[in-house]
């Protein structure tokens, strides 16, 4: 079966700290066919983030103007900051035959899925267990206990949307998870939908939300 040459949209979602951003960047860095959709956000950049590469950092007024102009495919408020996917860049990348990777949450995914005639494949990433998730958050947000608490409290709500996605993978080992996602993308480009053991995934989700 011939590989689909047209650009496709691949969404990676997960609760905060599970690794979707790291995996998205790894996919793009190792595969010239992939391009990341760089979101606009109203949050302040972290010390290691570059405007235009990690995010387009904008003011609340600038973001509101873009919303009013209907320039976003999707936008959401997450932890008191706004995030959005600008249409123009995505359209350009798809027209060039690039596969566009989206690092967005379930709210944005729901909005993208409503767009007609879009070739979208959605992937949800789970942590292996709660301890690993908390350790990752502690490592990322040192001395920010309040923020970590917010993200942990939001976990159950975020994970409840797992069954809205085409695929669910567990990020136990980063390289193995990366290979799983890459294989999913390769299959989808060939027009093949891989089987998922939803009974096993549901059991894993139930373990995580105990």
PDB file of C-alpha atoms in Angstrom:
ATOM      1  CA  UNK A   1       0.000   0.000   0.000  1.00  0.00           C
ATOM      2  CA  UNK A   2       1.377   3.421  -0.989  1.00  0.00           C
ATOM      3  CA  UNK A   3       2.247   5.875   1.726  1.00  0.00           C
ATOM      4  CA  UNK A   4      -0.021   8.927   1.935  1.00  0.00           C
ATOM      5  CA  UNK A   5       2.111  11.781   0.522  1.00  0.00           C
ATOM      6  CA  UNK A   6      -0.158  14.561   1.731  1.00  0.00           C
ATOM      7  CA  UNK A   7       0.498  16.258   5.027  1.00  0.00           C
ATOM      8  CA  UNK A   8      -1.413  14.857   7.994  1.00  0.00           C
ATOM      9  CA  UNK A   9      -2.086  16.219  11.477  1.00  0.00           C
ATOM     10  CA  UNK A  10      -0.914  14.217  14.499  1.00  0.00           C
ATOM     11  CA  UNK A  11      -2.031  15.333  17.952  1.00  0.00           C
ATOM     12  CA  UNK A  12      -0.142  14.374  21.121  1.00  0.00           C
ATOM     13  CA  UNK A  13      -1.975  15.031  24.399  1.00  0.00           C
ATOM     14  CA  UNK A  14      -1.282  14.071  27.998  1.00  0.00           C
ATOM     15  CA  UNK A  15      -1.657  15.327  31.545  1.00  0.00           C
ATOM     16  CA  UNK A  16       1.029  17.846  32.489  1.00  0.00           C
ATOM     17  CA  UNK A  17       4.432  16.250  33.105  1.00  0.00           C
ATOM     18  CA  UNK A  18       3.859  13.013  31.170  1.00  0.00           C
ATOM     19  CA  UNK A  19       6.196  13.972  28.325  1.00  0.00           C
ATOM     20  CA  UNK A  20       4.181  15.064  25.293  1.00  0.00           C
ATOM     21  CA  UNK A  21       6.360  18.116  24.621  1.00  0.00           C
ATOM     22  CA  UNK A  22       9.598  16.115  24.852  1.00  0.00           C
ATOM     23  CA  UNK A  23       8.195  13.420  22.544  1.00  0.00           C
ATOM     24  CA  UNK A  24       6.877  15.978  20.049  1.00  0.00           C
ATOM     25  CA  UNK A  25      10.289  17.660  19.842  1.00  0.00           C
ATOM     26  CA  UNK A  26      12.067  14.299  19.522  1.00  0.00           C
ATOM     27  CA  UNK A  27       9.815  13.297  16.614  1.00  0.00           C
ATOM     28  CA  UNK A  28      10.453  16.582  14.794  1.00  0.00           C
ATOM     29  CA  UNK A  29      14.202  16.574  15.445  1.00  0.00           C
ATOM     30  CA  UNK A  30      14.663  13.046  14.093  1.00  0.00           C
ATOM     31  CA  UNK A  31      12.279  13.208  11.127  1.00  0.00           C
ATOM     32  CA  UNK A  32      12.463  15.990   8.540  1.00  0.00           C
ATOM     33  CA  UNK A  33       8.928  15.083   7.392  1.00  0.00           C
ATOM     34  CA  UNK A  34       7.504  16.345  10.701  1.00  0.00           C
ATOM     35  CA  UNK A  35       6.960  19.956  11.701  1.00  0.00           C
ATOM     36  CA  UNK A  36       5.687  21.169  15.064  1.00  0.00           C
ATOM     37  CA  UNK A  37       2.725  23.510  15.238  1.00  0.00           C
ATOM     38  CA  UNK A  38       4.091  26.258  17.500  1.00  0.00           C
ATOM     39  CA  UNK A  39       1.276  27.491  19.723  1.00  0.00           C
ATOM     40  CA  UNK A  40       0.603  31.061  20.798  1.00  0.00           C
ATOM     41  CA  UNK A  41       0.457  31.509  24.561  1.00  0.00           C
ATOM     42  CA  UNK A  42      -0.058  34.247  27.124  1.00  0.00           C
ATOM     43  CA  UNK A  43       2.138  32.572  29.738  1.00  0.00           C
ATOM     44  CA  UNK A  44       5.623  33.869  30.513  1.00  0.00           C
ATOM     45  CA  UNK A  45       8.520  32.000  28.871  1.00  0.00           C
ATOM     46  CA  UNK A  46      10.655  29.682  30.991  1.00  0.00           C
ATOM     47  CA  UNK A  47      14.399  30.406  31.116  1.00  0.00           C
ATOM     48  CA  UNK A  48      15.201  27.818  28.426  1.00  0.00           C
ATOM     49  CA  UNK A  49      12.373  28.739  26.016  1.00  0.00           C
ATOM     50  CA  UNK A  50      12.766  30.717  22.796  1.00  0.00           C
ATOM     51  CA  UNK A  51      10.021  32.897  21.338  1.00  0.00           C
ATOM     52  CA  UNK A  52       8.916  31.545  17.956  1.00  0.00           C
ATOM     53  CA  UNK A  53      10.495  28.138  18.559  1.00  0.00           C
ATOM     54  CA  UNK A  54       8.883  26.818  21.740  1.00  0.00           C
ATOM     55  CA  UNK A  55       5.872  29.152  21.684  1.00  0.00           C
ATOM     56  CA  UNK A  56       4.807  32.474  20.253  1.00  0.00           C
ATOM     57  CA  UNK A  57       4.626  34.491  23.479  1.00  0.00           C
ATOM     58  CA  UNK A  58       1.928  37.173  23.285  1.00  0.00           C
ATOM     59  CA  UNK A  59      -0.001  39.468  25.609  1.00  0.00           C
ATOM     60  CA  UNK A  60      -3.576  38.756  26.679  1.00  0.00           C
ATOM     61  CA  UNK A  61      -4.754  41.629  24.456  1.00  0.00           C
ATOM     62  CA  UNK A  62      -2.896  40.235  21.430  1.00  0.00           C
ATOM     63  CA  UNK A  63      -4.335  36.772  22.074  1.00  0.00           C
ATOM     64  CA  UNK A  64      -7.867  38.157  22.440  1.00  0.00           C
ATOM     65  CA  UNK A  65      -7.513  40.006  19.127  1.00  0.00           C
ATOM     66  CA  UNK A  66      -6.468  36.778  17.357  1.00  0.00           C
ATOM     67  CA  UNK A  67      -9.500  34.987  18.842  1.00  0.00           C
ATOM     68  CA  UNK A  68     -11.831  37.756  17.651  1.00  0.00           C
ATOM     69  CA  UNK A  69     -10.321  37.568  14.148  1.00  0.00           C
ATOM     70  CA  UNK A  70     -10.944  33.784  14.134  1.00  0.00           C
ATOM     71  CA  UNK A  71      -7.251  33.181  13.444  1.00  0.00           C
ATOM     72  CA  UNK A  72      -7.036  30.068  15.658  1.00  0.00           C
ATOM     73  CA  UNK A  73      -8.006  26.502  14.804  1.00  0.00           C
ATOM     74  CA  UNK A  74      -8.307  25.884  18.527  1.00  0.00           C
ATOM     75  CA  UNK A  75      -7.640  27.726  21.752  1.00  0.00           C
ATOM     76  CA  UNK A  76      -8.007  26.945  25.437  1.00  0.00           C
ATOM     77  CA  UNK A  77      -7.341  28.303  28.907  1.00  0.00           C
ATOM     78  CA  UNK A  78      -5.001  25.977  30.808  1.00  0.00           C
ATOM     79  CA  UNK A  79      -3.758  26.752  34.336  1.00  0.00           C
ATOM     80  CA  UNK A  80      -4.764  30.424  33.950  1.00  0.00           C
ATOM     81  CA  UNK A  81      -2.877  30.867  30.666  1.00  0.00           C
ATOM     82  CA  UNK A  82      -4.242  30.883  27.114  1.00  0.00           C
ATOM     83  CA  UNK A  83      -2.934  28.674  24.308  1.00  0.00           C
ATOM     84  CA  UNK A  84      -3.941  28.600  20.647  1.00  0.00           C
ATOM     85  CA  UNK A  85      -3.064  27.053  17.263  1.00  0.00           C
ATOM     86  CA  UNK A  86      -2.755  29.657  14.506  1.00  0.00           C
ATOM     87  CA  UNK A  87      -4.354  28.585  11.215  1.00  0.00           C
ATOM     88  CA  UNK A  88      -1.996  30.226   8.713  1.00  0.00           C
ATOM     89  CA  UNK A  89       1.186  28.337   9.684  1.00  0.00           C
ATOM     90  CA  UNK A  90      -0.565  24.950   9.810  1.00  0.00           C
ATOM     91  CA  UNK A  91      -2.137  25.449   6.375  1.00  0.00           C
ATOM     92  CA  UNK A  92       1.276  26.391   4.935  1.00  0.00           C
ATOM     93  CA  UNK A  93       3.003  23.325   6.395  1.00  0.00           C
ATOM     94  CA  UNK A  94       0.283  20.921   5.224  1.00  0.00           C
ATOM     95  CA  UNK A  95       0.393  22.428   1.703  1.00  0.00           C
ATOM     96  CA  UNK A  96       4.135  21.686   1.659  1.00  0.00           C
ATOM     97  CA  UNK A  97       3.369  18.022   2.388  1.00  0.00           C
ATOM     98  CA  UNK A  98       4.665  18.205   5.963  1.00  0.00           C
ATOM     99  CA  UNK A  99       3.083  16.172   8.748  1.00  0.00           C
ATOM    100  CA  UNK A 100       2.167  18.626  11.495  1.00  0.00           C
ATOM    101  CA  UNK A 101       2.628  17.623  15.149  1.00  0.00           C
ATOM    102  CA  UNK A 102       0.392  19.223  17.786  1.00  0.00           C
ATOM    103  CA  UNK A 103       1.340  19.378  21.464  1.00  0.00           C
ATOM    104  CA  UNK A 104      -2.099  20.323  22.839  1.00  0.00           C
ATOM    105  CA  UNK A 105      -4.575  19.255  25.533  1.00  0.00           C
ATOM    106  CA  UNK A 106      -7.964  17.535  25.249  1.00  0.00           C
ATOM    107  CA  UNK A 107      -9.845  20.842  24.883  1.00  0.00           C
ATOM    108  CA  UNK A 108      -7.863  21.781  21.783  1.00  0.00           C
ATOM    109  CA  UNK A 109      -8.127  18.246  20.414  1.00  0.00           C
ATOM    110  CA  UNK A 110     -11.918  18.335  20.634  1.00  0.00           C
ATOM    111  CA  UNK A 111     -11.942  21.590  18.661  1.00  0.00           C
ATOM    112  CA  UNK A 112      -9.578  20.271  15.974  1.00  0.00           C
ATOM    113  CA  UNK A 113     -11.682  17.144  15.523  1.00  0.00           C
ATOM    114  CA  UNK A 114     -14.719  19.304  14.665  1.00  0.00           C
ATOM    115  CA  UNK A 115     -12.959  20.807  11.620  1.00  0.00           C
ATOM    116  CA  UNK A 116     -14.230  19.247   8.403  1.00  0.00           C
ATOM    117  CA  UNK A 117     -11.903  17.637   5.826  1.00  0.00           C
ATOM    118  CA  UNK A 118      -8.914  17.543   8.184  1.00  0.00           C
ATOM    119  CA  UNK A 119      -6.793  14.388   8.282  1.00  0.00           C
ATOM    120  CA  UNK A 120      -6.227  14.138  12.049  1.00  0.00           C
ATOM    121  CA  UNK A 121      -4.818  11.264  14.136  1.00  0.00           C
ATOM    122  CA  UNK A 122      -4.943  11.678  17.926  1.00  0.00           C
ATOM    123  CA  UNK A 123      -2.614  10.066  20.479  1.00  0.00           C
ATOM    124  CA  UNK A 124      -2.994  10.246  24.276  1.00  0.00           C
ATOM    125  CA  UNK A 125       0.036   9.583  26.505  1.00  0.00           C
ATOM    126  CA  UNK A 126      -0.220   8.111  29.998  1.00  0.00           C
ATOM    127  CA  UNK A 127       2.398   8.032  32.773  1.00  0.00           C
ATOM    128  CA  UNK A 128       3.451   4.589  34.075  1.00  0.00           C
ATOM    129  CA  UNK A 129       2.286   5.562  37.589  1.00  0.00           C
ATOM    130  CA  UNK A 130       1.502   8.574  39.770  1.00  0.00           C
ATOM    131  CA  UNK A 131       4.905   8.577  41.535  1.00  0.00           C
ATOM    132  CA  UNK A 132       6.794   8.948  38.249  1.00  0.00           C
ATOM    133  CA  UNK A 133       4.471  11.797  37.243  1.00  0.00           C
ATOM    134  CA  UNK A 134       4.977  13.648  40.533  1.00  0.00           C
ATOM    135  CA  UNK A 135       8.768  13.186  40.332  1.00  0.00           C
ATOM    136  CA  UNK A 136       8.786  14.656  36.811  1.00  0.00           C
ATOM    137  CA  UNK A 137       6.735  17.653  37.962  1.00  0.00           C
ATOM    138  CA  UNK A 138       8.995  18.186  40.995  1.00  0.00           C
ATOM    139  CA  UNK A 139      12.016  18.114  38.719  1.00  0.00           C
ATOM    140  CA  UNK A 140      10.494  20.590  36.249  1.00  0.00           C
ATOM    141  CA  UNK A 141       8.929  22.994  38.776  1.00  0.00           C
ATOM    142  CA  UNK A 142      11.420  23.173  41.637  1.00  0.00           C
ATOM    143  CA  UNK A 143      10.121  25.161  44.637  1.00  0.00           C
ATOM    144  CA  UNK A 144       6.707  25.624  42.993  1.00  0.00           C
ATOM    145  CA  UNK A 145       4.621  23.386  45.270  1.00  0.00           C
ATOM    146  CA  UNK A 146       1.402  25.294  44.598  1.00  0.00           C
ATOM    147  CA  UNK A 147       1.737  24.865  40.815  1.00  0.00           C
ATOM    148  CA  UNK A 148       2.582  21.159  41.204  1.00  0.00           C
ATOM    149  CA  UNK A 149      -0.494  20.728  43.404  1.00  0.00           C
ATOM    150  CA  UNK A 150      -2.673  22.388  40.750  1.00  0.00           C
ATOM    151  CA  UNK A 151      -1.347  20.091  38.047  1.00  0.00           C
ATOM    152  CA  UNK A 152      -1.794  16.965  40.152  1.00  0.00           C
ATOM    153  CA  UNK A 153      -5.370  18.004  41.038  1.00  0.00           C
ATOM    154  CA  UNK A 154      -6.137  18.441  37.329  1.00  0.00           C
ATOM    155  CA  UNK A 155      -4.795  14.981  36.484  1.00  0.00           C
ATOM    156  CA  UNK A 156      -8.047  13.016  36.891  1.00  0.00           C
ATOM    157  CA  UNK A 157      -9.991  15.427  34.691  1.00  0.00           C
ATOM    158  CA  UNK A 158      -7.371  15.285  31.938  1.00  0.00           C
ATOM    159  CA  UNK A 159      -6.989  11.523  31.990  1.00  0.00           C
ATOM    160  CA  UNK A 160     -10.781  11.029  31.790  1.00  0.00           C
ATOM    161  CA  UNK A 161     -10.619  12.017  28.097  1.00  0.00           C
ATOM    162  CA  UNK A 162      -8.337   9.125  27.071  1.00  0.00           C
ATOM    163  CA  UNK A 163     -11.124   7.294  25.195  1.00  0.00           C
ATOM    164  CA  UNK A 164     -11.645  10.282  22.856  1.00  0.00           C
ATOM    165  CA  UNK A 165      -8.299   9.500  21.184  1.00  0.00           C
ATOM    166  CA  UNK A 166      -7.396   7.105  18.364  1.00  0.00           C
ATOM    167  CA  UNK A 167      -4.415   5.739  20.291  1.00  0.00           C
ATOM    168  CA  UNK A 168      -3.222   5.553  23.892  1.00  0.00           C
ATOM    169  CA  UNK A 169       0.450   4.881  24.752  1.00  0.00           C
ATOM    170  CA  UNK A 170       2.313   4.687  28.075  1.00  0.00           C
ATOM    171  CA  UNK A 171       5.486   6.728  28.533  1.00  0.00           C
ATOM    172  CA  UNK A 172       7.368   4.325  30.783  1.00  0.00           C
ATOM    173  CA  UNK A 173      10.568   4.537  28.737  1.00  0.00           C
ATOM    174  CA  UNK A 174      10.992   7.635  26.545  1.00  0.00           C
ATOM    175  CA  UNK A 175      12.736   5.879  23.650  1.00  0.00           C
ATOM    176  CA  UNK A 176      10.258   2.988  23.591  1.00  0.00           C
ATOM    177  CA  UNK A 177       7.327   5.415  23.708  1.00  0.00           C
ATOM    178  CA  UNK A 178       8.891   7.431  20.899  1.00  0.00           C
ATOM    179  CA  UNK A 179       9.229   4.279  18.748  1.00  0.00           C
ATOM    180  CA  UNK A 180       5.586   3.334  19.425  1.00  0.00           C
ATOM    181  CA  UNK A 181       4.352   6.753  18.330  1.00  0.00           C
ATOM    182  CA  UNK A 182       6.617   6.752  15.274  1.00  0.00           C
ATOM    183  CA  UNK A 183       5.239   3.317  14.271  1.00  0.00           C
ATOM    184  CA  UNK A 184       1.664   4.594  14.707  1.00  0.00           C
ATOM    185  CA  UNK A 185       2.420   7.549  12.424  1.00  0.00           C
ATOM    186  CA  UNK A 186       4.079   5.315   9.814  1.00  0.00           C
ATOM    187  CA  UNK A 187       1.062   2.971   9.797  1.00  0.00           C
ATOM    188  CA  UNK A 188      -1.405   5.862   9.552  1.00  0.00           C
ATOM    189  CA  UNK A 189       0.551   7.316   6.627  1.00  0.00           C
ATOM    190  CA  UNK A 190       0.010   3.974   4.890  1.00  0.00           C
ATOM    191  CA  UNK A 191      -3.699   4.130   5.688  1.00  0.00           C
ATOM    192  CA  UNK A 192      -3.480   1.382   8.331  1.00  0.00           C
ATOM    193  CA  UNK A 193      -5.118   1.784  11.740  1.00  0.00           C
ATOM    194  CA  UNK A 194      -3.299  -0.216  14.418  1.00  0.00           C
ATOM    195  CA  UNK A 195      -5.287  -2.240  16.958  1.00  0.00           C
ATOM    196  CA  UNK A 196      -5.535  -1.034  20.538  1.00  0.00           C
ATOM    197  CA  UNK A 197      -6.195  -3.206  23.590  1.00  0.00           C
ATOM    198  CA  UNK A 198      -8.831  -0.924  25.126  1.00  0.00           C
ATOM    199  CA  UNK A 199      -9.556  -3.348  27.971  1.00  0.00           C
ATOM    200  CA  UNK A 200      -5.918  -3.175  29.081  1.00  0.00           C
ATOM    201  CA  UNK A 201      -5.798   0.616  28.658  1.00  0.00           C
ATOM    202  CA  UNK A 202      -8.991   1.075  30.690  1.00  0.00           C
ATOM    203  CA  UNK A 203      -7.480  -1.055  33.473  1.00  0.00           C
ATOM    204  CA  UNK A 204      -4.351   1.131  33.440  1.00  0.00           C
ATOM    205  CA  UNK A 205      -6.437   4.312  33.645  1.00  0.00           C
ATOM    206  CA  UNK A 206      -8.399   2.919  36.593  1.00  0.00           C
ATOM    207  CA  UNK A 207      -5.115   2.180  38.401  1.00  0.00           C
ATOM    208  CA  UNK A 208      -3.914   5.741  37.828  1.00  0.00           C
ATOM    209  CA  UNK A 209      -7.045   7.443  39.192  1.00  0.00           C
ATOM    210  CA  UNK A 210      -7.396   5.363  42.374  1.00  0.00           C
TER     211      UNK A 210
END
